Amino acid sequence: MTYDLVIKNGTIVTSEVTVQADVAIQGHRIAAIGEGLSGTREIEAEGKLVTPGAIDVHVHLQMPIGDFVSADSFFTGSRAAAFGGTTTFIDFVEAAPAEPLLDALAARQAKADKRVVIDYGLHMTITPTDIPKLAQLAAVYKAGCASFKLYMAYSHRLNDGELMQALEAIRDVGGLPVVHAENWDVISTLVARNLATKRTAPHFHSRSRPTLMEAEAAGRVIDLAMLVGTPLYIFHVSGAAVVERIADARRRGQPIYGETCPQYLFLTEDLYDRFGVEGALPICAPPLRTEADQIHLWEALAQNKLQVVSTDHCPFTKAEKARGIEENNFSRIPGGVPAIEGRFSMLYTYGVRLGRFSLNRWVDICCTTPARLFGLERKGNIAIGYDADLVIFDPDHKVKLSPSTLHEMAGWTPYEGLEITGWPAVTISRGDVLVENGKFYGEAGRGKFVARVKNS
Ligand code: DUC
Ligand code: ZN
């Protein structure tokens, strides 16, 4: 048989095996894996790795935060993702106070659908004004939102009673709660105390959000999850103390999962001491931590104390970041950093090449486990019947990260100058070649909303 597309002679890497074989694609799906397969189009991949498309389960594209909107649109963000080998992302939807959850979902999908280049899903955020709407969760789950975001920080945080109610409702529909865990009462007290004593510089951002108070919040919601009887996924784990709360729960047999992000693996809090706006650029929440935390996070990924690396991609321009400097108030700097394009290659270069974990663990962390946890049933693996979301990865291709080599729209990157060895040569989404040797062949609106239906 002649398939539509065959990737020839590559080294296939899944979370389980590394094997040399051809991969054949028919239509949107993987149709065969073996030797001597032939296709109408063939791409030679000798010396290259063939991986599943990477999955980023935590991004904020064209997301309104206060007076600003994050700098990457659904188009530019998903295009940058494709350049970096990511073929599926999960963003967020948040309902207005009086808005039915399904209406909010339809509105966010309508915004994304005409712009996305790759496939995507949405987490439904549950804020305090959504507590009276919890009966709507069954319909939201049926519409394809299998995960629900709960904040313990910011104005839309839930108190402990509301958290418990939300966890119960999510459990009842079979969804996965995903949590931003930080102790907001302590943070806001420390922020107010620092500002009142003229400690207004970005340096005091991380000093107002202690790792221990992130760990406290993680521990509290883990206990609530035990009380309620639900699995739980903790977002953007930034330090050792938080890792250990998750690891303790997992040792007790609780189905608790944790992700970290490139900013916590590659950057440290001393960056907040840079002069002027430079110190404001890496403001994110939770904040950057210490080198000891960083070492602990890399080890946690290798030891399966953490299961996923996502990006929390949430870019703001330098001008937007400058606001909190001009106003002498670190708490007015919009939080978030970009990474949607570099993540897969950064983890390869500094994870696999430095011997911190195996090729298979890399694929597991970036592709397979995110797909499994978030109900992306036909993604994250190379097997017959799966979506043909694939990366032909050149393990020797060198890139120096900078705004001129990346396609993200913030106009800066916290990884400026970072040397990468290993970059996608070809990114394929449901059988379509989106990027080949640095050229983009995709188009806005070809990506699809993926209805997610299960978790484990
Ligand atoms: N943290 C950030 O830094 N940005 C977006 C949301 C979040 O939790
Ligand atoms: Zn986020």
GROMACS .gro file of C-alpha atoms and ligand atoms in nm:
model
  465
    1MET     CA    1   0.000   0.000   0.000
    2THR     CA    2   0.112   0.356  -0.065
    3TYR     CA    3   0.039   0.585   0.229
    4ASP     CA    4  -0.015   0.962   0.210
    5LEU     CA    5   0.308   1.038   0.394
    6VAL     CA    6   0.589   0.821   0.525
    7ILE     CA    7   0.866   0.933   0.759
    8LYS     CA    8   1.159   0.711   0.660
    9ASN     CA    9   1.439   0.565   0.873
   10GLY     CA   10   1.400   0.786   1.179
   11THR     CA   11   1.457   0.682   1.538
   12ILE     CA   12   1.111   0.667   1.693
   13VAL     CA   13   1.107   0.776   2.057
   14THR     CA   14   0.798   0.716   2.270
   15SER     CA   15   0.768   0.722   2.649
   16GLU     CA   16   0.828   0.344   2.639
   17VAL     CA   17   1.065   0.258   2.354
   18THR     CA   18   1.333   0.384   2.119
   19VAL     CA   19   1.331   0.203   1.785
   20GLN     CA   20   1.435   0.265   1.426
   21ALA     CA   21   1.141   0.232   1.184
   22ASP     CA   22   0.926   0.414   0.929
   23VAL     CA   23   0.602   0.586   1.033
   24ALA     CA   24   0.319   0.594   0.778
   25ILE     CA   25   0.036   0.847   0.784
   26GLN     CA   26  -0.296   0.806   0.608
   27GLY     CA   27  -0.525   1.109   0.629
   28HIS     CA   28  -0.503   1.247   0.983
   29ARG     CA   29  -0.386   0.930   1.157
   30ILE     CA   30  -0.083   0.709   1.205
   31ALA     CA   31  -0.157   0.406   0.987
   32ALA     CA   32   0.154   0.186   1.010
   33ILE     CA   33   0.492   0.155   1.178
   34GLY     CA   34   0.751  -0.074   1.023
   35GLU     CA   35   1.024  -0.117   0.768
   36GLY     CA   36   1.016  -0.041   0.396
   37LEU     CA   37   0.689   0.156   0.402
   38SER     CA   38   0.617   0.373   0.101
   39GLY     CA   39   0.422   0.694   0.062
   40THR     CA   40   0.307   0.945  -0.197
   41ARG     CA   41   0.533   1.180  -0.005
   42GLU     CA   42   0.833   1.054   0.187
   43ILE     CA   43   1.047   1.250   0.433
   44GLU     CA   44   1.393   1.112   0.507
   45ALA     CA   45   1.462   1.113   0.884
   46GLU     CA   46   1.786   0.914   0.909
   47GLY     CA   47   1.982   1.049   1.207
   48LYS     CA   48   1.674   1.227   1.341
   49LEU     CA   49   1.440   1.147   1.628
   50VAL     CA   50   1.071   1.099   1.557
   51THR     CA   51   0.863   1.195   1.859
   52PRO     CA   52   0.496   1.255   1.929
   53GLY     CA   53   0.398   1.619   1.895
   54ALA     CA   54   0.461   1.794   2.225
   55ILE     CA   55   0.166   1.896   2.441
   56ASP     CA   56   0.157   2.214   2.648
   57VAL     CA   57  -0.127   2.192   2.900
   58HIS     CA   58  -0.084   2.541   3.046
   59VAL     CA   59  -0.083   2.849   2.824
   60HIS     CA   60  -0.250   3.191   2.831
   61LEU     CA   61  -0.300   3.322   2.475
   62GLN     CA   62  -0.464   3.662   2.418
   63MET     CA   63  -0.559   3.647   2.784
   64PRO     CA   64  -0.690   3.964   2.949
   65ILE     CA   65  -0.510   4.028   3.280
   66GLY     CA   66  -0.611   4.356   3.441
   67ASP     CA   67  -0.551   4.634   3.186
   68PHE     CA   68  -0.342   4.417   2.953
   69VAL     CA   69  -0.389   4.127   2.717
   70SER     CA   70  -0.110   3.869   2.687
   71ALA     CA   71   0.102   3.943   2.381
   72ASP     CA   72   0.054   3.622   2.181
   73SER     CA   73  -0.279   3.573   2.006
   74PHE     CA   74  -0.425   3.230   1.938
   75PHE     CA   75  -0.257   3.260   1.597
   76THR     CA   76   0.091   3.385   1.689
   77GLY     CA   77   0.109   3.169   2.003
   78SER     CA   78   0.003   2.850   1.828
   79ARG     CA   79   0.236   2.923   1.534
   80ALA     CA   80   0.529   2.971   1.774
   81ALA     CA   81   0.426   2.647   1.945
   82ALA     CA   82   0.436   2.465   1.610
   83PHE     CA   83   0.786   2.598   1.536
   84GLY     CA   84   0.894   2.448   1.867
   85GLY     CA   85   0.733   2.106   1.809
   86THR     CA   86   0.417   2.157   2.016
   87THR     CA   87   0.106   2.030   1.838
   88THR     CA   88  -0.159   2.066   2.111
   89PHE     CA   89  -0.208   2.322   2.388
   90ILE     CA   90  -0.463   2.377   2.661
   91ASP     CA   91  -0.569   2.734   2.739
   92PHE     CA   92  -0.838   2.869   2.974
   93VAL     CA   93  -1.193   2.998   2.976
   94GLU     CA   94  -1.342   3.208   3.254
   95ALA     CA   95  -1.710   3.304   3.275
   96ALA     CA   96  -1.831   3.652   3.372
   97PRO     CA   97  -2.026   3.656   3.702
   98ALA     CA   98  -2.374   3.619   3.550
   99GLU     CA   99  -2.266   3.422   3.244
  100PRO     CA  100  -2.359   3.054   3.204
  101LEU     CA  101  -2.042   2.841   3.181
  102LEU     CA  102  -2.138   2.693   2.841
  103ASP     CA  103  -2.184   3.042   2.695
  104ALA     CA  104  -1.836   3.140   2.814
  105LEU     CA  105  -1.696   2.821   2.662
  106ALA     CA  106  -1.864   2.889   2.327
  107ALA     CA  107  -1.734   3.249   2.324
  108ARG     CA  108  -1.374   3.149   2.400
  109GLN     CA  109  -1.389   2.872   2.136
  110ALA     CA  110  -1.523   3.121   1.881
  111LYS     CA  111  -1.219   3.343   1.949
  112ALA     CA  112  -0.973   3.055   1.923
  113ASP     CA  113  -1.127   2.856   1.637
  114LYS     CA  114  -1.058   3.104   1.363
  115ARG     CA  115  -0.698   3.165   1.472
  116VAL     CA  116  -0.544   2.841   1.596
  117VAL     CA  117  -0.284   2.663   1.387
  118ILE     CA  118  -0.267   2.350   1.606
  119ASP     CA  119  -0.526   2.160   1.810
  120TYR     CA  120  -0.627   2.291   2.151
  121GLY     CA  121  -0.841   2.236   2.456
  122LEU     CA  122  -0.968   2.463   2.733
  123HIS     CA  123  -0.966   2.437   3.113
  124MET     CA  124  -1.280   2.587   3.268
  125THR     CA  125  -1.189   2.827   3.552
  126ILE     CA  126  -1.417   2.813   3.856
  127THR     CA  127  -1.424   3.144   4.044
  128PRO     CA  128  -1.630   3.235   4.354
  129THR     CA  129  -1.916   3.361   4.132
  130ASP     CA  130  -1.928   3.018   3.969
  131ILE     CA  131  -1.997   2.830   4.294
  132PRO     CA  132  -2.375   2.872   4.247
  133LYS     CA  133  -2.325   2.736   3.892
  134LEU     CA  134  -2.158   2.406   3.990
  135ALA     CA  135  -2.460   2.210   3.862
  136GLN     CA  136  -2.351   2.324   3.513
  137LEU     CA  137  -2.025   2.127   3.534
  138ALA     CA  138  -2.177   1.809   3.390
  139ALA     CA  139  -2.271   1.996   3.072
  140VAL     CA  140  -1.928   2.162   3.056
  141TYR     CA  141  -1.757   1.825   3.091
  142LYS     CA  142  -1.982   1.681   2.818
  143ALA     CA  143  -1.882   1.972   2.594
  144GLY     CA  144  -1.518   1.865   2.619
  145CYS     CA  145  -1.371   2.053   2.917
  146ALA     CA  146  -1.236   1.769   3.127
  147SER     CA  147  -1.031   1.990   3.361
  148PHE     CA  148  -1.122   2.278   3.590
  149LYS     CA  149  -0.891   2.554   3.714
  150LEU     CA  150  -0.911   2.660   4.077
  151TYR     CA  151  -0.718   2.962   4.211
  152MET     CA  152  -0.601   2.994   4.570
  153ALA     CA  153  -0.453   3.336   4.485
  154TYR     CA  154  -0.570   3.666   4.331
  155SER     CA  155  -0.915   3.824   4.353
  156HIS     CA  156  -1.085   3.522   4.199
  157ARG     CA  157  -0.940   3.279   4.456
  158LEU     CA  158  -1.169   3.032   4.628
  159ASN     CA  159  -1.178   3.007   5.006
  160ASP     CA  160  -1.139   2.660   5.159
  161GLY     CA  161  -1.514   2.593   5.175
  162GLU     CA  162  -1.555   2.695   4.811
  163LEU     CA  163  -1.254   2.485   4.715
  164MET     CA  164  -1.414   2.183   4.881
  165GLN     CA  165  -1.743   2.239   4.698
  166ALA     CA  166  -1.568   2.283   4.364
  167LEU     CA  167  -1.357   1.969   4.418
  168GLU     CA  168  -1.673   1.770   4.501
  169ALA     CA  169  -1.850   1.892   4.187
  170ILE     CA  170  -1.548   1.818   3.966
  171ARG     CA  171  -1.517   1.471   4.123
  172ASP     CA  172  -1.885   1.404   4.053
  173VAL     CA  173  -1.849   1.473   3.680
  174GLY     CA  174  -1.519   1.281   3.652
  175GLY     CA  175  -1.302   1.586   3.575
  176LEU     CA  176  -0.951   1.679   3.683
  177PRO     CA  177  -0.904   1.984   3.912
  178VAL     CA  178  -0.596   2.193   3.831
  179VAL     CA  179  -0.482   2.436   4.099
  180HIS     CA  180  -0.279   2.754   4.136
  181ALA     CA  181  -0.161   2.697   4.493
  182GLU     CA  182  -0.032   2.995   4.691
  183ASN     CA  183  -0.138   3.132   5.031
  184TRP     CA  184  -0.298   3.461   4.931
  185ASP     CA  185  -0.359   3.598   5.283
  186VAL     CA  186   0.009   3.573   5.367
  187ILE     CA  187   0.117   3.705   5.026
  188SER     CA  188  -0.109   4.009   5.038
  189THR     CA  189   0.004   4.087   5.394
  190LEU     CA  190   0.370   4.067   5.290
  191VAL     CA  191   0.312   4.273   4.974
  192ALA     CA  192   0.137   4.547   5.176
  193ARG     CA  193   0.410   4.543   5.441
  194ASN     CA  194   0.687   4.571   5.181
  195LEU     CA  195   0.518   4.851   4.987
  196ALA     CA  196   0.445   5.042   5.309
  197THR     CA  197   0.816   5.041   5.392
  198LYS     CA  198   0.923   5.153   5.042
  199ARG     CA  199   1.043   4.809   4.942
  200THR     CA  200   0.892   4.850   4.596
  201ALA     CA  201   1.147   4.689   4.362
  202PRO     CA  202   1.100   4.352   4.184
  203HIS     CA  203   1.344   4.206   4.440
  204PHE     CA  204   1.052   4.205   4.686
  205HIS     CA  205   0.820   4.011   4.454
  206SER     CA  206   0.973   3.675   4.542
  207ARG     CA  207   1.028   3.784   4.906
  208SER     CA  208   0.651   3.845   4.929
  209ARG     CA  209   0.561   3.501   4.793
  210PRO     CA  210   0.765   3.249   5.000
  211THR     CA  211   0.807   2.893   4.872
  212LEU     CA  212   0.685   2.769   5.207
  213MET     CA  213   0.351   2.944   5.153
  214GLU     CA  214   0.320   2.785   4.809
  215ALA     CA  215   0.389   2.450   4.979
  216GLU     CA  216   0.136   2.527   5.253
  217ALA     CA  217  -0.135   2.597   4.993
  218ALA     CA  218  -0.042   2.285   4.794
  219GLY     CA  219  -0.057   2.078   5.112
  220ARG     CA  220  -0.396   2.226   5.204
  221VAL     CA  221  -0.557   2.154   4.868
  222ILE     CA  222  -0.398   1.807   4.863
  223ASP     CA  223  -0.568   1.741   5.200
  224LEU     CA  224  -0.898   1.875   5.066
  225ALA     CA  225  -0.861   1.642   4.767
  226MET     CA  226  -0.809   1.352   5.008
  227LEU     CA  227  -1.118   1.454   5.207
  228VAL     CA  228  -1.328   1.478   4.892
  229GLY     CA  229  -1.172   1.180   4.715
  230THR     CA  230  -1.049   1.330   4.391
  231PRO     CA  231  -0.729   1.335   4.187
  232LEU     CA  232  -0.557   1.672   4.163
  233TYR     CA  233  -0.301   1.843   3.941
  234ILE     CA  234  -0.083   2.123   4.085
  235PHE     CA  235   0.024   2.392   3.840
  236HIS     CA  236   0.366   2.559   3.812
  237VAL     CA  237   0.552   2.399   4.103
  238SER     CA  238   0.841   2.637   4.170
  239GLY     CA  239   1.045   2.488   4.453
  240ALA     CA  240   1.162   2.195   4.662
  241ALA     CA  241   0.914   2.237   4.949
  242VAL     CA  242   0.619   2.212   4.705
  243VAL     CA  243   0.766   1.908   4.531
  244GLU     CA  244   0.790   1.730   4.863
  245ARG     CA  245   0.424   1.794   4.952
  246ILE     CA  246   0.327   1.628   4.624
  247ALA     CA  247   0.575   1.344   4.673
  248ASP     CA  248   0.442   1.280   5.028
  249ALA     CA  249   0.087   1.258   4.895
  250ARG     CA  250   0.190   1.022   4.615
  251ARG     CA  251   0.370   0.798   4.867
  252ARG     CA  252   0.040   0.780   5.060
  253GLY     CA  253  -0.122   0.661   4.736
  254GLN     CA  254  -0.309   0.981   4.652
  255PRO     CA  255  -0.345   1.050   4.277
  256ILE     CA  256  -0.170   1.389   4.290
  257TYR     CA  257   0.024   1.520   3.991
  258GLY     CA  258   0.259   1.815   3.959
  259GLU     CA  259   0.400   2.020   3.674
  260THR     CA  260   0.686   2.262   3.665
  261CYS     CA  261   0.777   2.513   3.391
  262PRO     CA  262   1.096   2.625   3.213
  263GLN     CA  263   1.117   2.947   3.417
  264TYR     CA  264   1.165   2.745   3.737
  265LEU     CA  265   1.414   2.508   3.573
  266PHE     CA  266   1.628   2.773   3.400
  267LEU     CA  267   1.593   3.103   3.590
  268THR     CA  268   1.653   3.211   3.950
  269GLU     CA  269   1.528   3.494   4.168
  270ASP     CA  270   1.851   3.695   4.148
  271LEU     CA  271   1.723   3.812   3.805
  272TYR     CA  272   1.479   4.036   3.992
  273ASP     CA  273   1.781   4.242   4.102
  274ARG     CA  274   1.864   4.352   3.747
  275PHE     CA  275   1.842   4.723   3.680
  276GLY     CA  276   1.512   4.890   3.584
  277VAL     CA  277   1.267   4.703   3.363
  278GLU     CA  278   1.513   4.414   3.323
  279GLY     CA  279   1.432   4.316   3.682
  280ALA     CA  280   1.060   4.332   3.606
  281LEU     CA  281   1.067   4.108   3.297
  282PRO     CA  282   1.085   3.770   3.477
  283ILE     CA  283   0.806   3.855   3.723
  284CYS     CA  284   0.573   3.556   3.732
  285ALA     CA  285   0.371   3.377   3.994
  286PRO     CA  286   0.478   3.172   4.174
  287PRO     CA  287   0.806   3.363   4.155
  288LEU     CA  288   1.148   3.239   4.053
  289ARG     CA  289   1.329   3.064   4.337
  290THR     CA  290   1.685   2.957   4.426
  291GLU     CA  291   1.945   2.740   4.255
  292ALA     CA  292   1.883   2.470   4.518
  293ASP     CA  293   1.515   2.467   4.421
  294GLN     CA  294   1.615   2.439   4.057
  295ILE     CA  295   1.833   2.134   4.121
  296HIS     CA  296   1.550   1.977   4.320
  297LEU     CA  297   1.302   2.032   4.033
  298TRP     CA  298   1.527   1.863   3.775
  299GLU     CA  299   1.569   1.566   4.010
  300ALA     CA  300   1.195   1.556   4.077
  301LEU     CA  301   1.127   1.522   3.703
  302ALA     CA  302   1.373   1.234   3.677
  303GLN     CA  303   1.225   1.062   3.984
  304ASN     CA  304   0.859   1.107   3.880
  305LYS     CA  305   0.794   1.328   4.182
  306LEU     CA  306   0.677   1.573   3.912
  307GLN     CA  307   0.508   1.440   3.600
  308VAL     CA  308   0.486   1.723   3.344
  309VAL     CA  309   0.665   2.033   3.215
  310SER     CA  310   0.427   2.290   3.070
  311THR     CA  311   0.506   2.658   3.004
  312ASP     CA  312   0.243   2.884   3.168
  313HIS     CA  313   0.324   3.089   2.856
  314CYS     CA  314   0.186   3.434   2.939
  315PRO     CA  315   0.392   3.704   2.763
  316PHE     CA  316   0.380   4.077   2.820
  317THR     CA  317   0.582   4.339   2.638
  318LYS     CA  318   0.865   4.537   2.798
  319ALA     CA  319   0.643   4.848   2.799
  320GLU     CA  320   0.373   4.660   2.988
  321LYS     CA  321   0.623   4.514   3.233
  322ALA     CA  322   0.766   4.864   3.290
  323ARG     CA  323   0.445   4.985   3.453
  324GLY     CA  324   0.532   4.854   3.799
  325ILE     CA  325   0.877   5.013   3.777
  326GLU     CA  326   0.734   5.351   3.675
  327GLU     CA  327   0.479   5.329   3.956
  328ASN     CA  328   0.737   5.208   4.212
  329ASN     CA  329   0.521   4.905   4.286
  330PHE     CA  330   0.637   4.552   4.205
  331SER     CA  331   0.283   4.419   4.256
  332ARG     CA  332   0.166   4.618   3.950
  333ILE     CA  333   0.399   4.435   3.709
  334PRO     CA  334   0.192   4.194   3.499
  335GLY     CA  335   0.300   3.839   3.581
  336GLY     CA  336   0.406   3.590   3.320
  337VAL     CA  337   0.689   3.490   3.086
  338PRO     CA  338   0.705   3.334   2.739
  339ALA     CA  339   0.831   2.981   2.659
  340ILE     CA  340   0.577   2.818   2.426
  341GLU     CA  341   0.833   2.774   2.148
  342GLY     CA  342   1.147   2.667   2.332
  343ARG     CA  343   1.015   2.423   2.592
  344PHE     CA  344   1.057   2.092   2.402
  345SER     CA  345   1.410   2.169   2.286
  346MET     CA  346   1.518   2.325   2.617
  347LEU     CA  347   1.414   2.005   2.797
  348TYR     CA  348   1.600   1.795   2.539
  349THR     CA  349   1.920   2.000   2.560
  350TYR     CA  350   1.936   2.045   2.936
  351GLY     CA  351   1.747   1.729   3.036
  352VAL     CA  352   1.847   1.453   2.793
  353ARG     CA  353   2.182   1.580   2.667
  354LEU     CA  354   2.303   1.665   3.017
  355GLY     CA  355   2.206   1.314   3.132
  356ARG     CA  356   1.940   1.427   3.378
  357PHE     CA  357   1.682   1.192   3.227
  358SER     CA  358   1.633   0.960   2.930
  359LEU     CA  359   1.491   1.030   2.585
  360ASN     CA  360   1.183   0.833   2.683
  361ARG     CA  361   1.132   1.033   3.002
  362TRP     CA  362   1.160   1.354   2.796
  363VAL     CA  363   0.878   1.235   2.571
  364ASP     CA  364   0.678   1.121   2.872
  365ILE     CA  365   0.707   1.459   3.048
  366CYS     CA  366   0.636   1.671   2.738
  367CYS     CA  367   0.393   1.454   2.541
  368THR     CA  368   0.255   1.129   2.681
  369THR     CA  369   0.166   1.203   3.043
  370PRO     CA  370   0.008   1.541   2.962
  371ALA     CA  371  -0.211   1.367   2.700
  372ARG     CA  372  -0.310   1.090   2.941
  373LEU     CA  373  -0.387   1.314   3.239
  374PHE     CA  374  -0.588   1.563   3.037
  375GLY     CA  375  -0.795   1.322   2.828
  376LEU     CA  376  -0.628   1.385   2.491
  377GLU     CA  377  -0.703   1.030   2.390
  378ARG     CA  378  -0.546   1.019   2.044
  379LYS     CA  379  -0.243   1.232   2.119
  380GLY     CA  380   0.094   1.205   2.294
  381ASN     CA  381   0.205   0.871   2.150
  382ILE     CA  382   0.324   0.709   1.828
  383ALA     CA  383   0.095   0.412   1.767
  384ILE     CA  384  -0.148   0.301   1.498
  385GLY     CA  385  -0.476   0.494   1.519
  386TYR     CA  386  -0.329   0.794   1.700
  387ASP     CA  387  -0.346   1.140   1.545
  388ALA     CA  388  -0.048   1.196   1.318
  389ASP     CA  389   0.093   1.470   1.542
  390LEU     CA  390   0.466   1.414   1.504
  391VAL     CA  391   0.798   1.590   1.530
  392ILE     CA  392   1.106   1.504   1.326
  393PHE     CA  393   1.365   1.630   1.571
  394ASP     CA  394   1.719   1.710   1.468
  395PRO     CA  395   1.928   1.629   1.778
  396ASP     CA  396   2.229   1.822   1.645
  397HIS     CA  397   2.063   2.143   1.527
  398LYS     CA  398   2.202   2.436   1.727
  399VAL     CA  399   1.993   2.742   1.809
  400LYS     CA  400   2.070   3.040   2.029
  401LEU     CA  401   1.743   3.157   2.181
  402SER     CA  402   1.655   3.522   2.122
  403PRO     CA  403   1.357   3.722   1.991
  404SER     CA  404   1.514   3.699   1.644
  405THR     CA  405   1.526   3.316   1.643
  406LEU     CA  406   1.185   3.271   1.811
  407HIS     CA  407   0.837   3.351   1.677
  408GLU     CA  408   0.682   3.460   2.007
  409MET     CA  409   0.547   3.817   2.018
  410ALA     CA  410   0.664   3.952   2.354
  411GLY     CA  411   0.967   4.106   2.183
  412TRP     CA  412   1.202   3.963   2.448
  413THR     CA  413   1.275   3.627   2.602
  414PRO     CA  414   1.408   3.543   2.947
  415TYR     CA  415   1.624   3.278   2.773
  416GLU     CA  416   1.813   3.530   2.556
  417GLY     CA  417   2.143   3.371   2.457
  418LEU     CA  418   2.061   3.021   2.586
  419GLU     CA  419   2.245   2.767   2.369
  420ILE     CA  420   2.022   2.486   2.246
  421THR     CA  421   2.133   2.168   2.071
  422GLY     CA  422   1.833   1.986   1.927
  423TRP     CA  423   1.542   2.152   1.745
  424PRO     CA  424   1.241   2.032   1.540
  425ALA     CA  425   1.319   2.000   1.170
  426VAL     CA  426   0.957   1.916   1.083
  427THR     CA  427   0.635   1.954   1.283
  428ILE     CA  428   0.332   1.759   1.165
  429SER     CA  429  -0.023   1.808   1.295
  430ARG     CA  430  -0.289   1.549   1.199
  431GLY     CA  431  -0.087   1.463   0.890
  432ASP     CA  432  -0.027   1.823   0.777
  433VAL     CA  433   0.331   1.947   0.763
  434LEU     CA  434   0.311   2.278   0.954
  435VAL     CA  435   0.680   2.363   0.978
  436GLU     CA  436   0.968   2.226   0.772
  437ASN     CA  437   1.325   2.347   0.804
  438GLY     CA  438   1.223   2.679   0.955
  439LYS     CA  439   0.940   2.755   0.708
  440PHE     CA  440   0.578   2.776   0.818
  441TYR     CA  441   0.314   2.602   0.603
  442GLY     CA  442   0.015   2.611   0.840
  443GLU     CA  443  -0.276   2.851   0.841
  444ALA     CA  444  -0.497   3.022   1.097
  445GLY     CA  445  -0.809   2.823   1.177
  446ARG     CA  446  -0.683   2.476   1.076
  447GLY     CA  447  -0.643   2.373   1.442
  448LYS     CA  448  -0.941   2.211   1.613
  449PHE     CA  449  -1.091   2.219   1.960
  450VAL     CA  450  -1.036   1.874   2.110
  451ALA     CA  451  -1.320   1.752   2.328
  452ARG     CA  452  -1.147   1.585   2.621
  453VAL     CA  453  -1.333   1.317   2.805
  454LYS     CA  454  -1.138   1.141   3.072
  455ASN     CA  455  -0.852   1.150   3.319
  456SER     CA  456  -0.671   0.890   3.523
  457DUC     N1  457   0.114   3.326   3.681
  457DUC     C1  458   0.176   3.406   3.596
  457DUC     O1  459   0.289   3.443   3.618
  457DUC     N2  460   0.110   3.443   3.485
  457DUC     C2  461  -0.016   3.397   3.448
  457DUC     C3  462  -0.092   3.332   3.555
  457DUC     C4  463  -0.011   3.286   3.669
  457DUC     O2  464  -0.056   3.212   3.751
  458ZN      ZN  465  -0.109   3.010   3.432
   0.00000   0.00000   0.00000
